[in-house]
Amino acid sequence: MLALPRVMGVLAIVIRGEQHAYGGTGTLVRSTLLEGALSILQAPVRMTAHTLFVAGALTGLKLDWKSPPRKATDIGWSDAARRFALIGAAVASMAAGAALFARPQAILWLMPMGLPLLLAVPLAVLTSRSILGQRLLAQRLLLTPEEHFAPAVLRHAWTHAQRFAAAPQWRDTLSDPWLFHVVRSAMGQRNTVWGSRGKARRLLVRGLLVDQDTERLSASDQMRLLSEPQSLVRLRDHLAANASLTQRRWSDGAALAVAEQSEGLPPRRVGHHRGEVSSC
């Protein structure tokens, strides 16, 4: 079921004479073997994740379905261990139990499913490394025809985009009304203000006082805010309210200083953080 479609796909490409679009017959075969090996190692992990997701949906336990980050990000060892170490420990316990209380040969039957789960932590870390992707790219492996030979319309679009305007940045979403409207409308009507997720987003927004603070957000937090229109609106309104309050405090302080100078009173100093006023 897993190997035959890949073999038939490679044969169909070769019979139609389209292997040049994949870098040649040798590159196509190497890419297919590499992709098949990675799929074999990742299949038990994916099946376990799908099982836990279905179990969580049926039992009402924690269910967190979110879009994966589209930006290349290396996974740390601690993060991978937090997600997969418990599964690996369970598999190791089953293998030890089979060796002690059942037939030792049972371990051989567990290896196709158990070994990838035992290696889930290093597999997740190593396959997330951007340097690995760069090496595969240098060898022209695992590339689609569009990546080998980009269509002319895409090449013209890239040239046009680089010539006339830079790509929008995260901060532009909050400062450009048109871009804010586009991002907000693109996600449709999503109610994300309730539950633990809504509480987490409110705490995140409250910790941001000025526009510069948004630059400290991680890429995952930026993606969460961009994918949740209500959280994005809350962030914009929160920053606008803080900016208005800061401007009003400075205006009041300036007016007070002018009044005191006209009356011959000693100047006062406005506190940097909270607008405290004290005599110099």
PDB file of C-alpha atoms in Angstrom:
ATOM      1  CA  MET A   1       0.000   0.000   0.000  1.00  0.00           C
ATOM      2  CA  LEU A   2       2.869   2.390   0.743  1.00  0.00           C
ATOM      3  CA  ALA A   3       5.582   1.204  -1.652  1.00  0.00           C
ATOM      4  CA  LEU A   4       3.592   0.281  -4.776  1.00  0.00           C
ATOM      5  CA  PRO A   5       2.160   3.788  -5.454  1.00  0.00           C
ATOM      6  CA  ARG A   6       5.690   5.223  -5.281  1.00  0.00           C
ATOM      7  CA  VAL A   7       7.048   2.613  -7.665  1.00  0.00           C
ATOM      8  CA  MET A   8       4.163   3.136 -10.093  1.00  0.00           C
ATOM      9  CA  GLY A   9       4.625   6.891  -9.902  1.00  0.00           C
ATOM     10  CA  VAL A  10       8.320   6.670 -10.789  1.00  0.00           C
ATOM     11  CA  LEU A  11       7.582   4.277 -13.653  1.00  0.00           C
ATOM     12  CA  ALA A  12       4.883   6.606 -15.004  1.00  0.00           C
ATOM     13  CA  ILE A  13       7.276   9.568 -14.966  1.00  0.00           C
ATOM     14  CA  VAL A  14      10.009   7.584 -16.738  1.00  0.00           C
ATOM     15  CA  ILE A  15       7.606   6.146 -19.351  1.00  0.00           C
ATOM     16  CA  ARG A  16       6.327   9.638 -20.191  1.00  0.00           C
ATOM     17  CA  GLY A  17       9.895  10.905 -20.416  1.00  0.00           C
ATOM     18  CA  GLU A  18       9.393  13.569 -17.711  1.00  0.00           C
ATOM     19  CA  GLN A  19      12.301  12.570 -15.468  1.00  0.00           C
ATOM     20  CA  HIS A  20      14.311  15.628 -16.575  1.00  0.00           C
ATOM     21  CA  ALA A  21      11.808  17.798 -14.699  1.00  0.00           C
ATOM     22  CA  TYR A  22      12.871  16.007 -11.499  1.00  0.00           C
ATOM     23  CA  GLY A  23      16.605  16.348 -12.100  1.00  0.00           C
ATOM     24  CA  GLY A  24      17.071  13.153 -14.127  1.00  0.00           C
ATOM     25  CA  THR A  25      16.382   9.471 -13.537  1.00  0.00           C
ATOM     26  CA  GLY A  26      19.115   9.048 -10.914  1.00  0.00           C
ATOM     27  CA  THR A  27      17.959  12.043  -8.885  1.00  0.00           C
ATOM     28  CA  LEU A  28      14.330  10.916  -9.156  1.00  0.00           C
ATOM     29  CA  VAL A  29      15.158   7.418  -7.843  1.00  0.00           C
ATOM     30  CA  ARG A  30      17.320   8.749  -4.997  1.00  0.00           C
ATOM     31  CA  SER A  31      14.644  11.234  -3.970  1.00  0.00           C
ATOM     32  CA  THR A  32      11.990   8.499  -4.020  1.00  0.00           C
ATOM     33  CA  LEU A  33      14.080   6.172  -1.844  1.00  0.00           C
ATOM     34  CA  LEU A  34      14.873   8.970   0.614  1.00  0.00           C
ATOM     35  CA  GLU A  35      11.253  10.076   0.816  1.00  0.00           C
ATOM     36  CA  GLY A  36      10.142   6.467   1.329  1.00  0.00           C
ATOM     37  CA  ALA A  37      12.631   5.927   4.154  1.00  0.00           C
ATOM     38  CA  LEU A  38      11.533   9.119   5.909  1.00  0.00           C
ATOM     39  CA  SER A  39       7.879   8.137   5.497  1.00  0.00           C
ATOM     40  CA  ILE A  40       8.553   4.728   7.087  1.00  0.00           C
ATOM     41  CA  LEU A  41      10.208   6.409  10.091  1.00  0.00           C
ATOM     42  CA  GLN A  42       7.524   9.073  10.446  1.00  0.00           C
ATOM     43  CA  ALA A  43       4.428   6.921   9.850  1.00  0.00           C
ATOM     44  CA  PRO A  44       4.221   5.438  13.412  1.00  0.00           C
ATOM     45  CA  VAL A  45       4.687   8.915  14.914  1.00  0.00           C
ATOM     46  CA  ARG A  46       1.923  10.348  12.737  1.00  0.00           C
ATOM     47  CA  MET A  47      -0.416   7.457  13.526  1.00  0.00           C
ATOM     48  CA  THR A  48       0.197   7.921  17.247  1.00  0.00           C
ATOM     49  CA  ALA A  49      -0.463  11.662  16.967  1.00  0.00           C
ATOM     50  CA  HIS A  50      -3.685  11.031  15.011  1.00  0.00           C
ATOM     51  CA  THR A  51      -4.814   8.472  17.598  1.00  0.00           C
ATOM     52  CA  LEU A  52      -4.229  10.917  20.460  1.00  0.00           C
ATOM     53  CA  PHE A  53      -6.047  13.658  18.549  1.00  0.00           C
ATOM     54  CA  VAL A  54      -9.111  11.450  17.948  1.00  0.00           C
ATOM     55  CA  ALA A  55      -9.056  10.255  21.572  1.00  0.00           C
ATOM     56  CA  GLY A  56      -8.936  13.868  22.752  1.00  0.00           C
ATOM     57  CA  ALA A  57     -11.871  14.815  20.530  1.00  0.00           C
ATOM     58  CA  LEU A  58     -13.973  11.885  21.763  1.00  0.00           C
ATOM     59  CA  THR A  59     -13.196  12.312  25.454  1.00  0.00           C
ATOM     60  CA  GLY A  60     -13.293  16.106  25.610  1.00  0.00           C
ATOM     61  CA  LEU A  61      -9.707  16.364  26.767  1.00  0.00           C
ATOM     62  CA  LYS A  62      -7.355  19.128  25.629  1.00  0.00           C
ATOM     63  CA  LEU A  63      -7.673  19.641  21.884  1.00  0.00           C
ATOM     64  CA  ASP A  64      -5.354  22.121  20.192  1.00  0.00           C
ATOM     65  CA  TRP A  65      -5.513  22.214  16.404  1.00  0.00           C
ATOM     66  CA  LYS A  66      -3.485  25.033  14.894  1.00  0.00           C
ATOM     67  CA  SER A  67      -1.816  25.829  11.622  1.00  0.00           C
ATOM     68  CA  PRO A  68       1.837  24.774  11.488  1.00  0.00           C
ATOM     69  CA  PRO A  69       4.406  27.533  11.090  1.00  0.00           C
ATOM     70  CA  ARG A  70       5.313  28.150   7.458  1.00  0.00           C
ATOM     71  CA  LYS A  71       8.722  29.516   8.346  1.00  0.00           C
ATOM     72  CA  ALA A  72      11.665  27.136   8.694  1.00  0.00           C
ATOM     73  CA  THR A  73      12.381  26.741  12.419  1.00  0.00           C
ATOM     74  CA  ASP A  74      14.711  24.270  14.114  1.00  0.00           C
ATOM     75  CA  ILE A  75      13.130  22.155  16.848  1.00  0.00           C
ATOM     76  CA  GLY A  76      15.047  22.093  20.130  1.00  0.00           C
ATOM     77  CA  TRP A  77      15.902  18.912  21.983  1.00  0.00           C
ATOM     78  CA  SER A  78      13.880  19.933  25.032  1.00  0.00           C
ATOM     79  CA  ASP A  79      10.776  20.662  22.954  1.00  0.00           C
ATOM     80  CA  ALA A  80      11.062  17.340  21.106  1.00  0.00           C
ATOM     81  CA  ALA A  81      11.631  15.448  24.359  1.00  0.00           C
ATOM     82  CA  ARG A  82       8.601  17.103  25.946  1.00  0.00           C
ATOM     83  CA  ARG A  83       6.408  15.886  23.081  1.00  0.00           C
ATOM     84  CA  PHE A  84       7.821  12.437  22.293  1.00  0.00           C
ATOM     85  CA  ALA A  85       9.846  11.182  25.277  1.00  0.00           C
ATOM     86  CA  LEU A  86       6.780   9.741  27.031  1.00  0.00           C
ATOM     87  CA  ILE A  87       5.823   7.767  23.925  1.00  0.00           C
ATOM     88  CA  GLY A  88       9.377   6.439  23.589  1.00  0.00           C
ATOM     89  CA  ALA A  89       9.407   5.421  27.263  1.00  0.00           C
ATOM     90  CA  ALA A  90       6.122   3.539  26.822  1.00  0.00           C
ATOM     91  CA  VAL A  91       7.493   1.647  23.819  1.00  0.00           C
ATOM     92  CA  ALA A  92      10.697   0.821  25.706  1.00  0.00           C
ATOM     93  CA  SER A  93       8.634  -0.514  28.620  1.00  0.00           C
ATOM     94  CA  MET A  94       6.581  -2.695  26.269  1.00  0.00           C
ATOM     95  CA  ALA A  95       9.747  -4.063  24.681  1.00  0.00           C
ATOM     96  CA  ALA A  96      11.253  -4.811  28.088  1.00  0.00           C
ATOM     97  CA  GLY A  97       8.057  -6.522  29.197  1.00  0.00           C
ATOM     98  CA  ALA A  98       7.955  -8.619  26.038  1.00  0.00           C
ATOM     99  CA  ALA A  99      11.572  -9.661  26.558  1.00  0.00           C
ATOM    100  CA  LEU A 100      11.071 -10.607  30.213  1.00  0.00           C
ATOM    101  CA  PHE A 101       7.571 -12.079  30.368  1.00  0.00           C
ATOM    102  CA  ALA A 102       6.862 -13.137  26.793  1.00  0.00           C
ATOM    103  CA  ARG A 103       8.854 -14.478  23.930  1.00  0.00           C
ATOM    104  CA  PRO A 104      11.968 -12.432  23.109  1.00  0.00           C
ATOM    105  CA  GLN A 105      11.105 -12.907  19.443  1.00  0.00           C
ATOM    106  CA  ALA A 106       8.135 -10.588  20.004  1.00  0.00           C
ATOM    107  CA  ILE A 107      10.568  -7.668  19.988  1.00  0.00           C
ATOM    108  CA  LEU A 108      11.175  -8.318  16.296  1.00  0.00           C
ATOM    109  CA  TRP A 109       7.469  -7.896  15.631  1.00  0.00           C
ATOM    110  CA  LEU A 110       7.472  -4.623  17.571  1.00  0.00           C
ATOM    111  CA  MET A 111      10.459  -3.136  15.765  1.00  0.00           C
ATOM    112  CA  PRO A 112       8.666  -1.761  12.647  1.00  0.00           C
ATOM    113  CA  MET A 113       6.376   0.290  14.889  1.00  0.00           C
ATOM    114  CA  GLY A 114       8.465   0.588  18.048  1.00  0.00           C
ATOM    115  CA  LEU A 115      11.831   1.628  16.633  1.00  0.00           C
ATOM    116  CA  PRO A 116      10.560   4.834  14.923  1.00  0.00           C
ATOM    117  CA  LEU A 117       8.774   5.790  18.151  1.00  0.00           C
ATOM    118  CA  LEU A 118      11.964   5.230  20.143  1.00  0.00           C
ATOM    119  CA  LEU A 119      13.832   7.448  17.669  1.00  0.00           C
ATOM    120  CA  ALA A 120      11.077  10.078  17.504  1.00  0.00           C
ATOM    121  CA  VAL A 121      13.027  12.664  19.507  1.00  0.00           C
ATOM    122  CA  PRO A 122      16.275  12.658  17.475  1.00  0.00           C
ATOM    123  CA  LEU A 123      14.297  12.203  14.254  1.00  0.00           C
ATOM    124  CA  ALA A 124      12.193  15.300  14.938  1.00  0.00           C
ATOM    125  CA  VAL A 125      15.254  17.361  15.859  1.00  0.00           C
ATOM    126  CA  LEU A 126      17.480  16.283  12.972  1.00  0.00           C
ATOM    127  CA  THR A 127      14.843  16.530  10.225  1.00  0.00           C
ATOM    128  CA  SER A 128      13.957  20.055  11.380  1.00  0.00           C
ATOM    129  CA  ARG A 129      17.496  21.357  10.865  1.00  0.00           C
ATOM    130  CA  SER A 130      17.609  23.931   8.088  1.00  0.00           C
ATOM    131  CA  ILE A 131      21.182  22.915   7.248  1.00  0.00           C
ATOM    132  CA  LEU A 132      19.878  19.462   6.277  1.00  0.00           C
ATOM    133  CA  GLY A 133      17.386  21.049   3.905  1.00  0.00           C
ATOM    134  CA  GLN A 134      20.119  23.210   2.420  1.00  0.00           C
ATOM    135  CA  ARG A 135      22.284  20.129   1.758  1.00  0.00           C
ATOM    136  CA  LEU A 136      19.389  18.336   0.082  1.00  0.00           C
ATOM    137  CA  LEU A 137      18.743  21.436  -1.997  1.00  0.00           C
ATOM    138  CA  ALA A 138      22.404  21.563  -3.037  1.00  0.00           C
ATOM    139  CA  GLN A 139      22.136  17.952  -4.218  1.00  0.00           C
ATOM    140  CA  ARG A 140      18.800  18.694  -5.959  1.00  0.00           C
ATOM    141  CA  LEU A 141      16.947  16.045  -3.938  1.00  0.00           C
ATOM    142  CA  LEU A 142      13.261  16.026  -2.948  1.00  0.00           C
ATOM    143  CA  LEU A 143      12.468  18.872  -5.349  1.00  0.00           C
ATOM    144  CA  THR A 144       9.295  19.262  -7.394  1.00  0.00           C
ATOM    145  CA  PRO A 145       9.438  20.206 -11.096  1.00  0.00           C
ATOM    146  CA  GLU A 146       8.542  23.800 -10.190  1.00  0.00           C
ATOM    147  CA  GLU A 147      11.530  23.918  -7.846  1.00  0.00           C
ATOM    148  CA  HIS A 148      13.875  22.530 -10.481  1.00  0.00           C
ATOM    149  CA  PHE A 149      12.582  24.816 -13.223  1.00  0.00           C
ATOM    150  CA  ALA A 150      10.337  27.608 -11.997  1.00  0.00           C
ATOM    151  CA  PRO A 151       7.591  28.559 -14.485  1.00  0.00           C
ATOM    152  CA  ALA A 152       8.177  31.769 -16.432  1.00  0.00           C
ATOM    153  CA  VAL A 153       5.196  33.492 -14.840  1.00  0.00           C
ATOM    154  CA  LEU A 154       6.669  32.926 -11.359  1.00  0.00           C
ATOM    155  CA  ARG A 155      10.106  34.162 -12.402  1.00  0.00           C
ATOM    156  CA  HIS A 156       8.574  37.328 -13.845  1.00  0.00           C
ATOM    157  CA  ALA A 157       6.509  37.836 -10.685  1.00  0.00           C
ATOM    158  CA  TRP A 158       9.590  37.483  -8.447  1.00  0.00           C
ATOM    159  CA  THR A 159      11.533  39.953 -10.562  1.00  0.00           C
ATOM    160  CA  HIS A 160       8.660  42.431 -10.506  1.00  0.00           C
ATOM    161  CA  ALA A 161       8.197  42.110  -6.726  1.00  0.00           C
ATOM    162  CA  GLN A 162      11.906  42.598  -5.974  1.00  0.00           C
ATOM    163  CA  ARG A 163      12.088  45.609  -8.258  1.00  0.00           C
ATOM    164  CA  PHE A 164       9.173  47.644  -6.952  1.00  0.00           C
ATOM    165  CA  ALA A 165       8.401  46.823  -3.332  1.00  0.00           C
ATOM    166  CA  ALA A 166       9.725  44.904  -0.364  1.00  0.00           C
ATOM    167  CA  ALA A 167       7.627  42.150   1.181  1.00  0.00           C
ATOM    168  CA  PRO A 168       5.379  43.268   4.075  1.00  0.00           C
ATOM    169  CA  GLN A 169       6.728  42.658   7.546  1.00  0.00           C
ATOM    170  CA  TRP A 170       4.927  41.643  10.719  1.00  0.00           C
ATOM    171  CA  ARG A 171       4.909  45.212  12.061  1.00  0.00           C
ATOM    172  CA  ASP A 172       3.234  46.457   8.872  1.00  0.00           C
ATOM    173  CA  THR A 173       0.113  44.475   9.743  1.00  0.00           C
ATOM    174  CA  LEU A 174      -0.578  46.761  12.705  1.00  0.00           C
ATOM    175  CA  SER A 175       0.483  50.050  11.089  1.00  0.00           C
ATOM    176  CA  ASP A 176      -1.025  49.685   7.590  1.00  0.00           C
ATOM    177  CA  PRO A 177      -4.860  49.850   7.667  1.00  0.00           C
ATOM    178  CA  TRP A 178      -5.193  48.216   4.236  1.00  0.00           C
ATOM    179  CA  LEU A 179      -2.903  45.295   5.120  1.00  0.00           C
ATOM    180  CA  PHE A 180      -4.627  44.898   8.496  1.00  0.00           C
ATOM    181  CA  HIS A 181      -8.004  44.626   6.750  1.00  0.00           C
ATOM    182  CA  VAL A 182      -6.642  42.074   4.252  1.00  0.00           C
ATOM    183  CA  VAL A 183      -5.114  39.856   6.964  1.00  0.00           C
ATOM    184  CA  ARG A 184      -8.199  40.100   9.149  1.00  0.00           C
ATOM    185  CA  SER A 185     -10.569  39.261   6.298  1.00  0.00           C
ATOM    186  CA  ALA A 186      -8.437  36.400   4.981  1.00  0.00           C
ATOM    187  CA  MET A 187      -9.085  34.237   8.045  1.00  0.00           C
ATOM    188  CA  GLY A 188     -12.884  34.569   7.880  1.00  0.00           C
ATOM    189  CA  GLN A 189     -15.177  34.496  10.889  1.00  0.00           C
ATOM    190  CA  ARG A 190     -13.413  32.601  13.663  1.00  0.00           C
ATOM    191  CA  ASN A 191     -14.480  32.760  17.296  1.00  0.00           C
ATOM    192  CA  THR A 192     -11.259  32.437  19.277  1.00  0.00           C
ATOM    193  CA  VAL A 193     -11.990  34.532  22.370  1.00  0.00           C
ATOM    194  CA  TRP A 194     -13.260  31.736  24.609  1.00  0.00           C
ATOM    195  CA  GLY A 195     -11.559  28.931  26.503  1.00  0.00           C
ATOM    196  CA  SER A 196      -7.923  28.471  27.403  1.00  0.00           C
ATOM    197  CA  ARG A 197      -6.772  29.735  24.023  1.00  0.00           C
ATOM    198  CA  GLY A 198      -8.620  33.034  24.410  1.00  0.00           C
ATOM    199  CA  LYS A 199      -7.226  33.472  27.920  1.00  0.00           C
ATOM    200  CA  ALA A 200      -3.688  32.822  26.709  1.00  0.00           C
ATOM    201  CA  ARG A 201      -4.067  35.383  23.908  1.00  0.00           C
ATOM    202  CA  ARG A 202      -5.417  38.031  26.318  1.00  0.00           C
ATOM    203  CA  LEU A 203      -2.433  37.531  28.623  1.00  0.00           C
ATOM    204  CA  LEU A 204      -0.100  37.761  25.628  1.00  0.00           C
ATOM    205  CA  VAL A 205      -1.664  41.013  24.416  1.00  0.00           C
ATOM    206  CA  ARG A 206      -1.625  42.610  27.867  1.00  0.00           C
ATOM    207  CA  GLY A 207       2.129  42.116  28.056  1.00  0.00           C
ATOM    208  CA  LEU A 208       2.659  44.305  24.974  1.00  0.00           C
ATOM    209  CA  LEU A 209       2.665  48.012  25.839  1.00  0.00           C
ATOM    210  CA  VAL A 210       3.992  49.749  22.720  1.00  0.00           C
ATOM    211  CA  ASP A 211       4.471  48.892  19.054  1.00  0.00           C
ATOM    212  CA  GLN A 212       8.141  48.044  19.607  1.00  0.00           C
ATOM    213  CA  ASP A 213       7.166  45.263  22.015  1.00  0.00           C
ATOM    214  CA  THR A 214       5.544  43.310  19.180  1.00  0.00           C
ATOM    215  CA  GLU A 215       8.980  42.790  17.614  1.00  0.00           C
ATOM    216  CA  ARG A 216       9.887  40.608  20.593  1.00  0.00           C
ATOM    217  CA  LEU A 217       7.143  38.105  19.797  1.00  0.00           C
ATOM    218  CA  SER A 218       8.313  34.708  18.633  1.00  0.00           C
ATOM    219  CA  ALA A 219       7.452  33.524  15.122  1.00  0.00           C
ATOM    220  CA  SER A 220       4.892  31.070  16.540  1.00  0.00           C
ATOM    221  CA  ASP A 221       3.133  33.830  18.541  1.00  0.00           C
ATOM    222  CA  GLN A 222       3.043  36.052  15.467  1.00  0.00           C
ATOM    223  CA  MET A 223       1.471  33.243  13.449  1.00  0.00           C
ATOM    224  CA  ARG A 224      -1.139  32.635  16.159  1.00  0.00           C
ATOM    225  CA  LEU A 225      -2.149  36.302  16.210  1.00  0.00           C
ATOM    226  CA  LEU A 226      -2.232  36.517  12.412  1.00  0.00           C
ATOM    227  CA  SER A 227      -4.478  33.443  12.201  1.00  0.00           C
ATOM    228  CA  GLU A 228      -6.963  34.733  14.810  1.00  0.00           C
ATOM    229  CA  PRO A 229      -8.784  37.910  13.638  1.00  0.00           C
ATOM    230  CA  GLN A 230     -10.250  38.694  17.054  1.00  0.00           C
ATOM    231  CA  SER A 231      -6.853  38.458  18.744  1.00  0.00           C
ATOM    232  CA  LEU A 232      -5.350  40.710  16.066  1.00  0.00           C
ATOM    233  CA  VAL A 233      -8.074  43.315  16.598  1.00  0.00           C
ATOM    234  CA  ARG A 234      -7.557  43.120  20.350  1.00  0.00           C
ATOM    235  CA  LEU A 235      -3.816  43.709  19.907  1.00  0.00           C
ATOM    236  CA  ARG A 236      -4.355  46.693  17.606  1.00  0.00           C
ATOM    237  CA  ASP A 237      -6.877  48.317  19.962  1.00  0.00           C
ATOM    238  CA  HIS A 238      -4.674  47.628  22.987  1.00  0.00           C
ATOM    239  CA  LEU A 239      -1.631  49.271  21.392  1.00  0.00           C
ATOM    240  CA  ALA A 240      -3.709  52.215  20.167  1.00  0.00           C
ATOM    241  CA  ALA A 241      -5.141  52.774  23.659  1.00  0.00           C
ATOM    242  CA  ASN A 242      -1.680  52.673  25.231  1.00  0.00           C
ATOM    243  CA  ALA A 243      -0.309  55.084  22.624  1.00  0.00           C
ATOM    244  CA  SER A 244      -3.208  57.501  23.235  1.00  0.00           C
ATOM    245  CA  LEU A 245      -2.700  57.296  27.005  1.00  0.00           C
ATOM    246  CA  THR A 246       1.044  57.933  26.699  1.00  0.00           C
ATOM    247  CA  GLN A 247       0.490  60.905  24.400  1.00  0.00           C
ATOM    248  CA  ARG A 248      -2.085  62.383  26.772  1.00  0.00           C
ATOM    249  CA  ARG A 249       0.271  62.017  29.733  1.00  0.00           C
ATOM    250  CA  TRP A 250       3.086  63.743  27.893  1.00  0.00           C
ATOM    251  CA  SER A 251       0.738  66.503  26.736  1.00  0.00           C
ATOM    252  CA  ASP A 252      -0.473  67.031  30.294  1.00  0.00           C
ATOM    253  CA  GLY A 253       3.113  67.074  31.538  1.00  0.00           C
ATOM    254  CA  ALA A 254       4.159  69.628  28.928  1.00  0.00           C
ATOM    255  CA  ALA A 255       1.192  71.861  29.747  1.00  0.00           C
ATOM    256  CA  LEU A 256       1.995  71.620  33.467  1.00  0.00           C
ATOM    257  CA  ALA A 257       5.636  72.549  32.830  1.00  0.00           C
ATOM    258  CA  VAL A 258       4.624  75.622  30.812  1.00  0.00           C
ATOM    259  CA  ALA A 259       2.214  76.728  33.532  1.00  0.00           C
ATOM    260  CA  GLU A 260       4.823  76.323  36.274  1.00  0.00           C
ATOM    261  CA  GLN A 261       7.442  78.220  34.315  1.00  0.00           C
ATOM    262  CA  SER A 262       5.024  81.101  33.776  1.00  0.00           C
ATOM    263  CA  GLU A 263       4.360  81.211  37.516  1.00  0.00           C
ATOM    264  CA  GLY A 264       8.082  81.005  38.410  1.00  0.00           C
ATOM    265  CA  LEU A 265       7.796  77.587  40.094  1.00  0.00           C
ATOM    266  CA  PRO A 266      10.708  75.095  40.041  1.00  0.00           C
ATOM    267  CA  PRO A 267      10.550  72.668  37.099  1.00  0.00           C
ATOM    268  CA  ARG A 268       9.177  69.200  37.564  1.00  0.00           C
ATOM    269  CA  ARG A 269      10.326  65.908  36.095  1.00  0.00           C
ATOM    270  CA  VAL A 270       7.963  63.406  34.497  1.00  0.00           C
ATOM    271  CA  GLY A 271       8.711  59.751  35.312  1.00  0.00           C
ATOM    272  CA  HIS A 272       9.877  57.635  32.388  1.00  0.00           C
ATOM    273  CA  HIS A 273       7.609  54.662  32.913  1.00  0.00           C
ATOM    274  CA  ARG A 274       4.400  55.663  34.653  1.00  0.00           C
ATOM    275  CA  GLY A 275       4.231  59.410  34.238  1.00  0.00           C
ATOM    276  CA  GLU A 276       5.063  60.233  37.879  1.00  0.00           C
ATOM    277  CA  VAL A 277       5.709  63.907  38.505  1.00  0.00           C
ATOM    278  CA  SER A 278       8.255  65.085  41.075  1.00  0.00           C
ATOM    279  CA  SER A 279      10.077  68.275  41.895  1.00  0.00           C
ATOM    280  CA  CYS A 280      13.661  68.583  40.681  1.00  0.00           C
TER     281      CYS A 280
END
